[in-house]
CSV table of C-alpha atoms and ligand atoms in Angstrom, one decimal:
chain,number,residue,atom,x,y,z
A,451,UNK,CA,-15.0,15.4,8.6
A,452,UNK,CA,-12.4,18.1,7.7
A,453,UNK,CA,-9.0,18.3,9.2
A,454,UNK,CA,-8.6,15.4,12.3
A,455,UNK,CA,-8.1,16.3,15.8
A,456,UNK,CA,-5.6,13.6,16.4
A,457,UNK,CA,-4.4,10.7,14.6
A,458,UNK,CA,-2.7,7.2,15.5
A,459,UNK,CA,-0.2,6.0,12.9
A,460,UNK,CA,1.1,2.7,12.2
A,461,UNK,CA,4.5,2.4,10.6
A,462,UNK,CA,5.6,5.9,11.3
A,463,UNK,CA,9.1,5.8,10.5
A,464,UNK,CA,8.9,4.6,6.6
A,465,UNK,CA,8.1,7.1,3.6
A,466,UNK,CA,5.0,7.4,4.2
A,467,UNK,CA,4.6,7.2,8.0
A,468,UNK,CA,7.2,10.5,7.9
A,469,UNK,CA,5.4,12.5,5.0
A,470,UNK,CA,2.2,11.6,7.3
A,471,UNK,CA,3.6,13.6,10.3
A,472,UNK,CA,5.0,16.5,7.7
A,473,UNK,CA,1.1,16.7,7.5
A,474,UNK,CA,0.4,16.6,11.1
A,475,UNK,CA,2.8,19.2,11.6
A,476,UNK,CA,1.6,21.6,8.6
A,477,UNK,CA,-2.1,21.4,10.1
A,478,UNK,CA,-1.4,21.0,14.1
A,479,UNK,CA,-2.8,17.0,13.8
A,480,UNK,CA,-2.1,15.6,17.4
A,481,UNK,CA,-0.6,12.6,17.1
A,482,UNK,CA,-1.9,9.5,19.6
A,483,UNK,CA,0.6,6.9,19.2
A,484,UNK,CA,3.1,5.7,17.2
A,485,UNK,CA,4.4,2.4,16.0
A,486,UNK,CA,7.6,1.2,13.9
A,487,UNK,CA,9.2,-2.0,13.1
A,488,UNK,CA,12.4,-1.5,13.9
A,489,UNK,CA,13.7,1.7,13.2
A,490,UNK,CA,14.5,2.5,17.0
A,491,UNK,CA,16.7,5.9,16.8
A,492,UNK,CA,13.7,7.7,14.1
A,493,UNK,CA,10.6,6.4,16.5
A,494,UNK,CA,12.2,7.9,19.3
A,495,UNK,CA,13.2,11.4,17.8
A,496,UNK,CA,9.0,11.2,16.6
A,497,UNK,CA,8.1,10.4,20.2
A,498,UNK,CA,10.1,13.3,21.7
A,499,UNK,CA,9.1,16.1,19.0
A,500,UNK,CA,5.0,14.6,19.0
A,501,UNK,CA,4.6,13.0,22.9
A,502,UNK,CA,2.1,10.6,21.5
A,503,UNK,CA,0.4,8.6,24.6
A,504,UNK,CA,1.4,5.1,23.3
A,505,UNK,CA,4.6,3.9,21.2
A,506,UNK,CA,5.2,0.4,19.8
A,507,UNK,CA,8.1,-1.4,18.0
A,508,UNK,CA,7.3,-4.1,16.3
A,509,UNK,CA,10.8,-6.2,16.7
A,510,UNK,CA,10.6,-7.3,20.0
A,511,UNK,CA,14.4,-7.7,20.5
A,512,UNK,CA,14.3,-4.0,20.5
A,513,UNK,CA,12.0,-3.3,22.7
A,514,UNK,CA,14.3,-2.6,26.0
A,515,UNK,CA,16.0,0.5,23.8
A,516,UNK,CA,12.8,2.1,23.3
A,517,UNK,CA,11.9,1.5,26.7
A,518,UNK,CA,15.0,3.2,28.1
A,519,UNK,CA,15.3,6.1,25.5
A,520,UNK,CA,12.0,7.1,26.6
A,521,UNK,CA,11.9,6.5,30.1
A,522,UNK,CA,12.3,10.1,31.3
A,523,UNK,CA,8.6,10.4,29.6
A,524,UNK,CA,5.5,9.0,30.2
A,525,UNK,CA,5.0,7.8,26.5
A,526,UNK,CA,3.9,3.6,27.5
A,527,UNK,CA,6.0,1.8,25.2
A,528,UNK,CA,4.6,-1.9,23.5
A,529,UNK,CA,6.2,-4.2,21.1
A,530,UNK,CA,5.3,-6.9,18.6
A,531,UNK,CA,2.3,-7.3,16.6
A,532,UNK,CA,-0.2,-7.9,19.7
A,533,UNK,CA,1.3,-4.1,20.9
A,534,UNK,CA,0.6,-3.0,17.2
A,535,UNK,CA,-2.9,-4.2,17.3
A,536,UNK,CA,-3.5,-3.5,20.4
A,537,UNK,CA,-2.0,0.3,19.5
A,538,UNK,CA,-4.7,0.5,16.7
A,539,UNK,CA,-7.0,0.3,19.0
A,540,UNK,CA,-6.6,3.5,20.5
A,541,UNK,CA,-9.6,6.0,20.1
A,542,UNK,CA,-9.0,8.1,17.5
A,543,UNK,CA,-10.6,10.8,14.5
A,544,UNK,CA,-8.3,8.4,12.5
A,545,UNK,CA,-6.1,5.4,12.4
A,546,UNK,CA,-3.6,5.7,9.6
A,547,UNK,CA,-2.0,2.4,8.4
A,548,UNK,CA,1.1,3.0,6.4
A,549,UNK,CA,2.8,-0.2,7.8
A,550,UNK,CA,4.5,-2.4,5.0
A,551,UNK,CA,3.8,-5.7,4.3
A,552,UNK,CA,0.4,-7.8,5.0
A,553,UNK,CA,1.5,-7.5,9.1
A,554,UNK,CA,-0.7,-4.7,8.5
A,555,UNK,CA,-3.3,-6.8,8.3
A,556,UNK,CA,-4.7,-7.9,12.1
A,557,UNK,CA,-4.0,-4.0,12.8
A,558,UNK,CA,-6.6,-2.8,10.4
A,559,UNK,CA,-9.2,-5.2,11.7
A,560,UNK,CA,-8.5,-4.0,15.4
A,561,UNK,CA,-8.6,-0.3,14.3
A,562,UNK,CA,-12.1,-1.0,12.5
A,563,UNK,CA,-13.4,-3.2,15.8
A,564,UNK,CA,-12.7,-0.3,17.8
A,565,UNK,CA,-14.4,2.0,15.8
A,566,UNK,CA,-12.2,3.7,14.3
A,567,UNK,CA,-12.2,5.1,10.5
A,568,UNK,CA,-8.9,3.7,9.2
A,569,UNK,CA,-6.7,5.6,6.4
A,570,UNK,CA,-4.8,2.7,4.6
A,571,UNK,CA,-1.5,2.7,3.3
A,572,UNK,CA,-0.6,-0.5,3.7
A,573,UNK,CA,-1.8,-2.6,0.1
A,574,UNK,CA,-1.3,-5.8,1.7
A,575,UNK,CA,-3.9,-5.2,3.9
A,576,UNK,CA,-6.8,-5.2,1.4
A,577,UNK,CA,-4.7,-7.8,-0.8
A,578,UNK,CA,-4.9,-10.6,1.4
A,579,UNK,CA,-7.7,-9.5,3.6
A,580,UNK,CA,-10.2,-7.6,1.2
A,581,UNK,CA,-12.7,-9.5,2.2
A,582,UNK,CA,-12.8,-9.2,5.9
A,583,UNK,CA,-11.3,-5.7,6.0
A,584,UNK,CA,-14.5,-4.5,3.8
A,585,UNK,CA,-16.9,-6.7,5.8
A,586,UNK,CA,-16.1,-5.5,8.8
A,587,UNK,CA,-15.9,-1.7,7.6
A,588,UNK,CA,-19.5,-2.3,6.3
A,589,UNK,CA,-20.4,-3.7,9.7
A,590,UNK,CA,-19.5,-1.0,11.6
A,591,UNK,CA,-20.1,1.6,9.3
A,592,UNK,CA,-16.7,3.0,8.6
A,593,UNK,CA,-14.9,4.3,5.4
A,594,UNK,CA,-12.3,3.2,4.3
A,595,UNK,CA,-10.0,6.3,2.9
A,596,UNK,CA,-7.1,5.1,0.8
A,597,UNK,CA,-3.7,6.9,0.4
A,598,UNK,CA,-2.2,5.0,-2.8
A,599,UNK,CA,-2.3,7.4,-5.1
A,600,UNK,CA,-4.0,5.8,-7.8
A,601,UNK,CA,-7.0,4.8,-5.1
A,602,UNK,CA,-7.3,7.8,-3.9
A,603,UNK,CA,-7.4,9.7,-7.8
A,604,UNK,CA,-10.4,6.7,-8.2
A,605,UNK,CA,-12.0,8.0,-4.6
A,606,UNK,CA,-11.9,11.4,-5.7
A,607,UNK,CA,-12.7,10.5,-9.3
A,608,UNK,CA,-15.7,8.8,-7.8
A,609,UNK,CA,-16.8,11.6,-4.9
A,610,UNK,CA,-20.1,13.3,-6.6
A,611,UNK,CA,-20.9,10.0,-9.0
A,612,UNK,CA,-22.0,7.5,-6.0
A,613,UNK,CA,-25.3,7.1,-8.0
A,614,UNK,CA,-24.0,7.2,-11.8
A,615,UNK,CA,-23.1,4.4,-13.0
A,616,UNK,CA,-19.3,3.0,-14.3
A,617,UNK,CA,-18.2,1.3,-17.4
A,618,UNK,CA,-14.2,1.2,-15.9
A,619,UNK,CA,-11.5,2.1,-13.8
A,620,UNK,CA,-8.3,3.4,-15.6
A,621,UNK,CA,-5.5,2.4,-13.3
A,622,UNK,CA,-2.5,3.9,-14.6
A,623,UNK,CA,0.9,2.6,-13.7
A,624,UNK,CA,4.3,4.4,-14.3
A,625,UNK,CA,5.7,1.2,-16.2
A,626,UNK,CA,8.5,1.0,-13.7
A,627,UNK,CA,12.5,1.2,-14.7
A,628,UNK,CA,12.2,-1.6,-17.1
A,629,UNK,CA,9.4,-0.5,-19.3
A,630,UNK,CA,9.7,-1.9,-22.5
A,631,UNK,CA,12.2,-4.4,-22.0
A,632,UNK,CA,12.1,-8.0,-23.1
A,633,UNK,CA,12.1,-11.1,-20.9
A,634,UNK,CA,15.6,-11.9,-22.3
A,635,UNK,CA,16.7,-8.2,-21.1
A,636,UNK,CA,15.1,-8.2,-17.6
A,637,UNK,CA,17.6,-11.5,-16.9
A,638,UNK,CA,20.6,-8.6,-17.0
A,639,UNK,CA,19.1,-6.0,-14.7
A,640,UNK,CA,20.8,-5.0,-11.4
A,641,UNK,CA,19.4,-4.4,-8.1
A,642,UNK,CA,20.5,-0.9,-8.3
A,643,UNK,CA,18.6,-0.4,-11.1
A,644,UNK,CA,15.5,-2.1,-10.2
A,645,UNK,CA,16.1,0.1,-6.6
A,646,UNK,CA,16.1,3.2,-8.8
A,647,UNK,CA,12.3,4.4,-9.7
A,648,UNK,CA,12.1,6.6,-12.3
A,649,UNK,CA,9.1,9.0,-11.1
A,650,UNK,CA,8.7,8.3,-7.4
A,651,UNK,CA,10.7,8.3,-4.1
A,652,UNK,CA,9.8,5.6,-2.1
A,653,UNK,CA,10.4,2.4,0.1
A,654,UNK,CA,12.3,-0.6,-0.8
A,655,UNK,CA,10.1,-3.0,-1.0
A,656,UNK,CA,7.6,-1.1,-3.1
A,657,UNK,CA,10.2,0.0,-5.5
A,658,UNK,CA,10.8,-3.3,-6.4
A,659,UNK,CA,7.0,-3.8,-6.6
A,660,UNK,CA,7.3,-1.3,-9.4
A,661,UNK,CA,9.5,-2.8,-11.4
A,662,UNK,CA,8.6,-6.4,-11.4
A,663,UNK,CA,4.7,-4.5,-12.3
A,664,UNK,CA,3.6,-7.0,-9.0
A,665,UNK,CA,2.6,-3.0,-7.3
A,666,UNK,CA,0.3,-2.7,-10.1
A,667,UNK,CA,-0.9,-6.3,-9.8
A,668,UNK,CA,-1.5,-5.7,-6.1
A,669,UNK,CA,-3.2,-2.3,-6.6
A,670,UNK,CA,-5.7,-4.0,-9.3
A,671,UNK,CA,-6.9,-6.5,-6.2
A,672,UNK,CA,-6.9,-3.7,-4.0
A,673,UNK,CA,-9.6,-1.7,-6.5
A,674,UNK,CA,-11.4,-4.6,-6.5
A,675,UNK,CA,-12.0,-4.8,-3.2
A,676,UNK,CA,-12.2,-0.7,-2.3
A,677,UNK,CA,-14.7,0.1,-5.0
A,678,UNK,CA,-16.7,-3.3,-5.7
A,679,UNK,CA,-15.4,-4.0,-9.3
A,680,UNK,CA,-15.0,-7.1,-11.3
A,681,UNK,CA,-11.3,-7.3,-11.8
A,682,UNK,CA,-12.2,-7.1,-15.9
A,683,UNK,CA,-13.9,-3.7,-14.6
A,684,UNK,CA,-10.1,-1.9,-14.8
A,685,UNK,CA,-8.2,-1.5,-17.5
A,686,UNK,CA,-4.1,-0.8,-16.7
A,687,UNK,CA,-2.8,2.2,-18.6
A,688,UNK,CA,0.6,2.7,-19.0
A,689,UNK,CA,1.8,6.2,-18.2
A,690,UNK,CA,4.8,6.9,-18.3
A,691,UNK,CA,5.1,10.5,-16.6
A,692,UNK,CA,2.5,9.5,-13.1
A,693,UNK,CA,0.8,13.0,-13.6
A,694,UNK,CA,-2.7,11.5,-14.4
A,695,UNK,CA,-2.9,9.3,-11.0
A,696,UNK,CA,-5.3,7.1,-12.2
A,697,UNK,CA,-9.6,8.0,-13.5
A,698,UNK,CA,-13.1,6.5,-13.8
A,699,UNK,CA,-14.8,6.0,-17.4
A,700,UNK,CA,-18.6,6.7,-16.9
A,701,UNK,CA,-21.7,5.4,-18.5
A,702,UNK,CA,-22.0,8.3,-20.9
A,703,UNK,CA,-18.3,7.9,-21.9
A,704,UNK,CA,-16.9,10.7,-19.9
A,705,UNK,CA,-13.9,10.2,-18.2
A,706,UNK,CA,-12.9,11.8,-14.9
A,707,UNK,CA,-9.4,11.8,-13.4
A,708,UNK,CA,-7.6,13.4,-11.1
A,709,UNK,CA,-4.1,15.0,-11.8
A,710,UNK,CA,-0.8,16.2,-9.6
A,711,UNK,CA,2.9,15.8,-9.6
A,712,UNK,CA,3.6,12.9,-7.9
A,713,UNK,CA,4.0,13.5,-4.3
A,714,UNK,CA,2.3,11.0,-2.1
A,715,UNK,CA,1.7,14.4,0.1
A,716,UNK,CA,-0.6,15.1,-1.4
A,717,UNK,CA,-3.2,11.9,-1.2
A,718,UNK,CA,-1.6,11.6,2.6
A,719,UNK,CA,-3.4,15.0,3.6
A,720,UNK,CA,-6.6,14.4,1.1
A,721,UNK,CA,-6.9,11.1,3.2
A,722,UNK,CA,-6.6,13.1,6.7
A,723,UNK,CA,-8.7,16.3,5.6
A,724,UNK,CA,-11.3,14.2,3.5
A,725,UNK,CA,-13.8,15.6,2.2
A,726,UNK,CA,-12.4,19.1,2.7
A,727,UNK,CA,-9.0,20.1,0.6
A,728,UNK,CA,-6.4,22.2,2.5
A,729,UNK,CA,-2.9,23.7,1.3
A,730,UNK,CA,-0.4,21.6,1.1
A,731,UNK,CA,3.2,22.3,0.4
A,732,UNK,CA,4.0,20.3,-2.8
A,733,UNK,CA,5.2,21.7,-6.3
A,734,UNK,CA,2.2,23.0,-8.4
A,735,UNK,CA,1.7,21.5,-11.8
A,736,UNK,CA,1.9,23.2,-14.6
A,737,UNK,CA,0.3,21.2,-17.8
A,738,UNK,CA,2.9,23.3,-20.1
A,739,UNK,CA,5.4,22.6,-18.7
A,740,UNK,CA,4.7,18.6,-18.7
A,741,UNK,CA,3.8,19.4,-22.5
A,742,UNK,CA,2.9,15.5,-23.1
A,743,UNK,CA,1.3,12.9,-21.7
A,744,UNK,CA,1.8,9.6,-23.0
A,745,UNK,CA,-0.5,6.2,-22.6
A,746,UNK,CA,0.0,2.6,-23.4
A,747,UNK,CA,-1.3,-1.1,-22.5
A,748,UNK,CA,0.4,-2.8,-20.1
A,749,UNK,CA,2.8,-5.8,-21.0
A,750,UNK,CA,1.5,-8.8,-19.0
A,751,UNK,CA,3.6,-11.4,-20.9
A,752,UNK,CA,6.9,-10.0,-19.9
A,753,UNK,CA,6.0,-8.9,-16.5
A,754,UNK,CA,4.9,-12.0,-15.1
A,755,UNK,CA,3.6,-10.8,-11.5
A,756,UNK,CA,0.7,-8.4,-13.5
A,757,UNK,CA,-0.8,-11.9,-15.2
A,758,UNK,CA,-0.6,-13.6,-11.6
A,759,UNK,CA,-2.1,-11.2,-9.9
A,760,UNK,CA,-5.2,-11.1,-12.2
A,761,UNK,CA,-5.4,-15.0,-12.1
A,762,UNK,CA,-5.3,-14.7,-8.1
A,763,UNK,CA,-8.0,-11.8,-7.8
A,764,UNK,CA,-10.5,-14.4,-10.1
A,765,UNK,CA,-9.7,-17.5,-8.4
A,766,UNK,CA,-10.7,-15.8,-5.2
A,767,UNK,CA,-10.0,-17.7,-1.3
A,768,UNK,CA,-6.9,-17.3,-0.1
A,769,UNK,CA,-5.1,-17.1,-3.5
A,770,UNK,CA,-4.4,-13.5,-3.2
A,771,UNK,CA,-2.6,-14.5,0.2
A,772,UNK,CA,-0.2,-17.0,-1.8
A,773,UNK,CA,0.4,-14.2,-4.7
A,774,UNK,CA,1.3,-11.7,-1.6
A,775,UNK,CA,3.8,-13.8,0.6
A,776,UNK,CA,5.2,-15.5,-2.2
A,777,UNK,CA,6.2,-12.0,-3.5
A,778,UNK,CA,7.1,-10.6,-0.3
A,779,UNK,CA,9.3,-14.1,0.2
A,780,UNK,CA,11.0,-13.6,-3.3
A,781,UNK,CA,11.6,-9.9,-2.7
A,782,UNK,CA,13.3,-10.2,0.2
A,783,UNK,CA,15.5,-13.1,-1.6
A,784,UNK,CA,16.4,-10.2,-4.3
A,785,UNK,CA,17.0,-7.7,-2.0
A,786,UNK,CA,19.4,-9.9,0.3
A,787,UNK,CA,21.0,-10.7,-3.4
A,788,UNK,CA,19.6,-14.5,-3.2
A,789,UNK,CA,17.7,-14.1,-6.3
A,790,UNK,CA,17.7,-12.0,-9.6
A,791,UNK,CA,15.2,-10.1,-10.4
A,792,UNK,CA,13.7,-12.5,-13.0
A,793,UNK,CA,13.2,-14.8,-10.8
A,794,UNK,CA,10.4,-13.1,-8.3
A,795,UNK,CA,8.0,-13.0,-11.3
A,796,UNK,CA,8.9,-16.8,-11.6
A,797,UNK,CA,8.7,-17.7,-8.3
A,798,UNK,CA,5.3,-16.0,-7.7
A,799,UNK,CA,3.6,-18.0,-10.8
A,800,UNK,CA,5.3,-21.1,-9.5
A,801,UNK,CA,3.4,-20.7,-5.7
A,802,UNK,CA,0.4,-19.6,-7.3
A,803,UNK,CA,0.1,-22.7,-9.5
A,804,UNK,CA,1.7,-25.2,-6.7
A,805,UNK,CA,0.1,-23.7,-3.4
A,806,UNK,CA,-3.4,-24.6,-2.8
A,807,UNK,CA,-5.6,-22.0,-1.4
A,808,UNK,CA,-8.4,-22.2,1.1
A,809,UNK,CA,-11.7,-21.5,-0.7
A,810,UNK,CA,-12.9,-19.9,3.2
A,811,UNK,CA,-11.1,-16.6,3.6
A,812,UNK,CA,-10.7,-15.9,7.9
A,813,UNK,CA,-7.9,-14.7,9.5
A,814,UNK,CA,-6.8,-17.8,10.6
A,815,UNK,CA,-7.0,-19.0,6.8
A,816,UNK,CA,-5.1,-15.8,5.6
A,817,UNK,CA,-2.1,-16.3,8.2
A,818,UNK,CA,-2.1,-20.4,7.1
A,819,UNK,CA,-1.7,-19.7,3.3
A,820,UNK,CA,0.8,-17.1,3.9
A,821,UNK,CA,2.9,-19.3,6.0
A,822,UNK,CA,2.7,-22.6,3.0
A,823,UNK,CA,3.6,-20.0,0.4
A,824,UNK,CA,6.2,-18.5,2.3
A,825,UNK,CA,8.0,-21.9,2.9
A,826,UNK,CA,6.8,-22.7,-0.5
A,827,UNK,CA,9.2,-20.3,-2.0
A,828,UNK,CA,11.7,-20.5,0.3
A,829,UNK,CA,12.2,-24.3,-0.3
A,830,UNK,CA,12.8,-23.4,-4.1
A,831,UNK,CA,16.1,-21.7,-3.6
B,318,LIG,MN1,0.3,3.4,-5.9
């Protein structure tokens, strides 16, 4: 479809929501509307430079200072999740979700009943709702385009093959700030180390994703669901210096990857300009200068959340919802200093072990288990 007309993006004001409009102002992408949770001062500054049609913040409470910052335009201005939803909704060439946290989830299925082909950011999404976000794609006939990096290296690993078959995924992981420590050594660490990624520049919550090894857990279930695997189907690989973003092993043996520094510009665009490939203003990489590229299993028994995420993708239901919320409970315990770190890994086998899922996966399902695994966790502290 090349390079999009116009866009609508959802969660604008995080790190990927802003590298997305970096795009849209490289390539002259219109930009439709707007959404942010709470960032009120950014989401205005985007409305004035990008006069989308529509803006929504998602905290309510807020909603009167968007209203009057922008009421010398005619941007319409919604708030809370019905405004995000009903904000996804707008037509489109593409809906871009890079919201955080499984919110993101009724606005995907909105974007995809309205017809429009949704780029997804948001993990959560496909996490807790894989199976009605790919249902409903299939129904209306509608790609989904990922942006992780590692799904989009399998997408593009996987453009050309649709026919051949796979043996396995290699889903690499950067090992996090922790990598080879020992349970007993993970008990010391600091939130401003566990804050401090060692490869990539990102969001809070995600950061901490990546060093508990839960982002890697999370991504496994959302290859799962994008490309139809059996969880067994991907092997993790750690490696260490995120230059090989992640590749497919084929029938013959032959593996095909995809390679870049890593700069989430450039999966953001590939997911916008798809299937065409446009400049983009990102280092190049030069393979001497890396000089080595390193490889290694994963270590599952000290990084709890990997092991639970596996045993969550198997047992199927709703027990990917109880793995998500109870890590997005526990995070938000560490980053408020409630917890230590050691503890979200914990936590999340304690839910997914104690919390019952629903074998039935609908919305109403979804929101249900992530409530009970919510309070679940919060009772515990
Ligand atoms: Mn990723």
């Amino acid at each position: 479809m090349s390079i999009p007309n116009n866009i609508t993006l959802l969660g604008s004001t995080g790190s990927i929501g802003t590298q997305t409009l970096d795009v849209c102002r490289r390539h002259n992408i219109k930009v439709k509307a707007l959404t942010a949770n709470k960032s009120v001062k950014l989401l205005c500054e985007q409305a004035r430079e990008f006069m989308p049609e529509y803006v929504c913040i998602g905290d309510d409470s807020l909603y009167s200072d968007v209203k009057n910052s922008l009421a010398d335009t005619d941007i319409k201005v919604f708030c809370g999740i019905d405004g995000i939803c009903e904000v996804a909704t707008v037509k489109a060439d593409m809906t871009v979700n890079a919201v955080v946290g499984m919110v993101g989830l009724r606005p995907t299925l909105s974007a995809l009943d309205s017809g429009n082909m949704v780029a997804l950011a948001n993990k959560e999404t496909l996490v807790t709702g894989g199976e009605l976000v790919m249902k409903k794609a299939a129904e209306k006939n509608l790609p989904i385009i990922p942006i992780d990096s590692e799904h989009s290296a399998i997408f593009q690993s996987l453009m050309g093959n649709e026919k051949n078959k796979i043996d396995k995924i290699l889903l690499t992981a950067s090992g996090g700030p922790f990598y080879g420590y020992s349970y007993e050594q993970l008990k010391e660490v600091t939130k401003a180390q566990a804050l401090k990624h060692p490869n990539w520049a990102m969001g809070q919550k995600i950061t901490i994703d990546s060093a508990t090894l839960m982002n890697k857990g999370l991504e496994l279930i959302e290859a799962v669901w994008l490309f139809d695997v059996a969880p067994d189907d991907i092997e993790i690989l750690v490696h260490r210096q995120s230059i090989l973003h992640s590749a497919v092993q084929y029938a013959d043996g032959s593996i095909i990857g995809q390679l870049g520094v890593p700069d989430m510009k450039i999966p953001i665009q590939f997911a916008l300009t798809y299937p065409e490939r446009h400049s983009c203003d990102v280092k190049r990489l030069s393979l001497s200068d890396v000089g080595t590229l390193t490889f290694a299993k994963a270590d599952e028994e000290t990084f709890l959340c990997l092991a639970s995420a596996k045993k969550a993708i198997k047992r199927k239901g709703t027990a990917c919802t109880v793995l998500n919320s109870a890590n997005e409970t526990a995070v938000e315990l560490f980053l408020k200093d409630k917890i230590p770190f050691y503890r979200i890994g914990e936590l999340v086998a304690d839910a997914l072990r104690d919390v019952k899922p629903e074998d039935k996966v609908t919305l109403e399902a979804v929101l249900e288990t992530e409530k009970t695994a919510k309070e679940y966790v919060l009772g515990r502290v």
